[in-house]
């Protein structure tokens, strides 16, 4: 694995005991106080035999956060208002425990009891077979990628950006502006995997970043991960009226699921997105289904 810098020694040694194929395809590590370390691959969680005799302790959880925060647990805890943080290299760390809340806002955690470490996977070429189906009269259409959590929306979006930037899949090379609010698409060295015509604005709210990219970098394509807030919708609507192609992701397994949430119901009602990619899991393999339409439920 190439994410050893965010793991303390006990985790590195546990992972190194796995066979090479498992290490290569490992998607997540799950740490829960009082239970053995667990791994996730192809969406399924299990505990390898060699890990079962050692339960995770509070000290283990502290060491993970300290390593990810480059020596400071508070560096991580102070960033937790969204329920997770992104460490170096796009590694996402989800956190559960006892929250410290003030006036209805999560400020930090008094006690951490669970961590989910999700590793980004660059699957080169996964987007290329889908690209011809994302074209409308030979032009790339606005595309929304949908799936339940953990099935690879970000991975697909990242490779789609790369293909567009390099001109793969039957389309000419295009400039891509990436609003990378959480540093999961192109933070640090991940930027080099997004192609030569890609500009990344990271650690900036998506709504602000989309507008800045639109005004300052003259993108032909704008990409953002996880549309989650009303202000994101406003920025998408503004960009849609400026002649750029939009790529985005959202949580959901079907149009029906999306319509249950007012935010996404509004997004669909605008008819902005013309292509939808649904990701599902079938017998441990990801399945990609492209649906055409105006996005109205």
Coordinates of N, CA, C and O in Angstrom, one line a residue, residues 95 105 109 136-137 167 179 215 253 257 290:
X95 N -15.2 9.3 11.9 CA -15.0 9.2 13.3 C -16.4 9.1 14.0 O -17.3 9.8 13.6
X105 N -24.1 22.6 17.3 CA -23.1 22.4 16.4 C -22.0 21.5 17.0 O -21.6 21.7 18.2
X109 N -14.7 16.1 19.6 CA -15.1 14.8 20.3 C -14.4 14.7 21.6 O -13.2 14.9 21.8
X136 N -23.6 13.4 -26.0 CA -24.9 13.7 -26.6 C -24.6 14.5 -27.8 O -24.1 15.6 -27.8
X137 N -24.9 13.9 -29.0 CA -24.6 14.5 -30.3 C -23.1 14.8 -30.4 O -22.7 15.9 -30.8
X167 N -8.1 13.5 -23.1 CA -8.7 13.3 -24.4 C -8.9 11.8 -24.8 O -8.8 11.5 -26.0
X179 N -13.4 21.3 -8.0 CA -13.7 21.8 -6.7 C -13.5 20.7 -5.7 O -14.4 19.9 -5.5
X215 N -14.8 31.7 -12.9 CA -14.4 33.0 -13.2 C -12.9 33.2 -13.5 O -12.5 34.1 -14.3
X253 N -29.1 5.4 -4.6 CA -29.0 4.2 -5.5 C -30.0 4.2 -6.6 O -30.0 3.4 -7.5
X257 N -34.9 7.1 -4.6 CA -34.2 7.5 -3.3 C -33.9 9.0 -3.3 O -34.0 9.7 -2.3
X290 N -25.6 3.4 -17.0 CA -25.8 4.7 -17.5 C -27.2 4.9 -17.9 O -27.8 4.1 -18.7

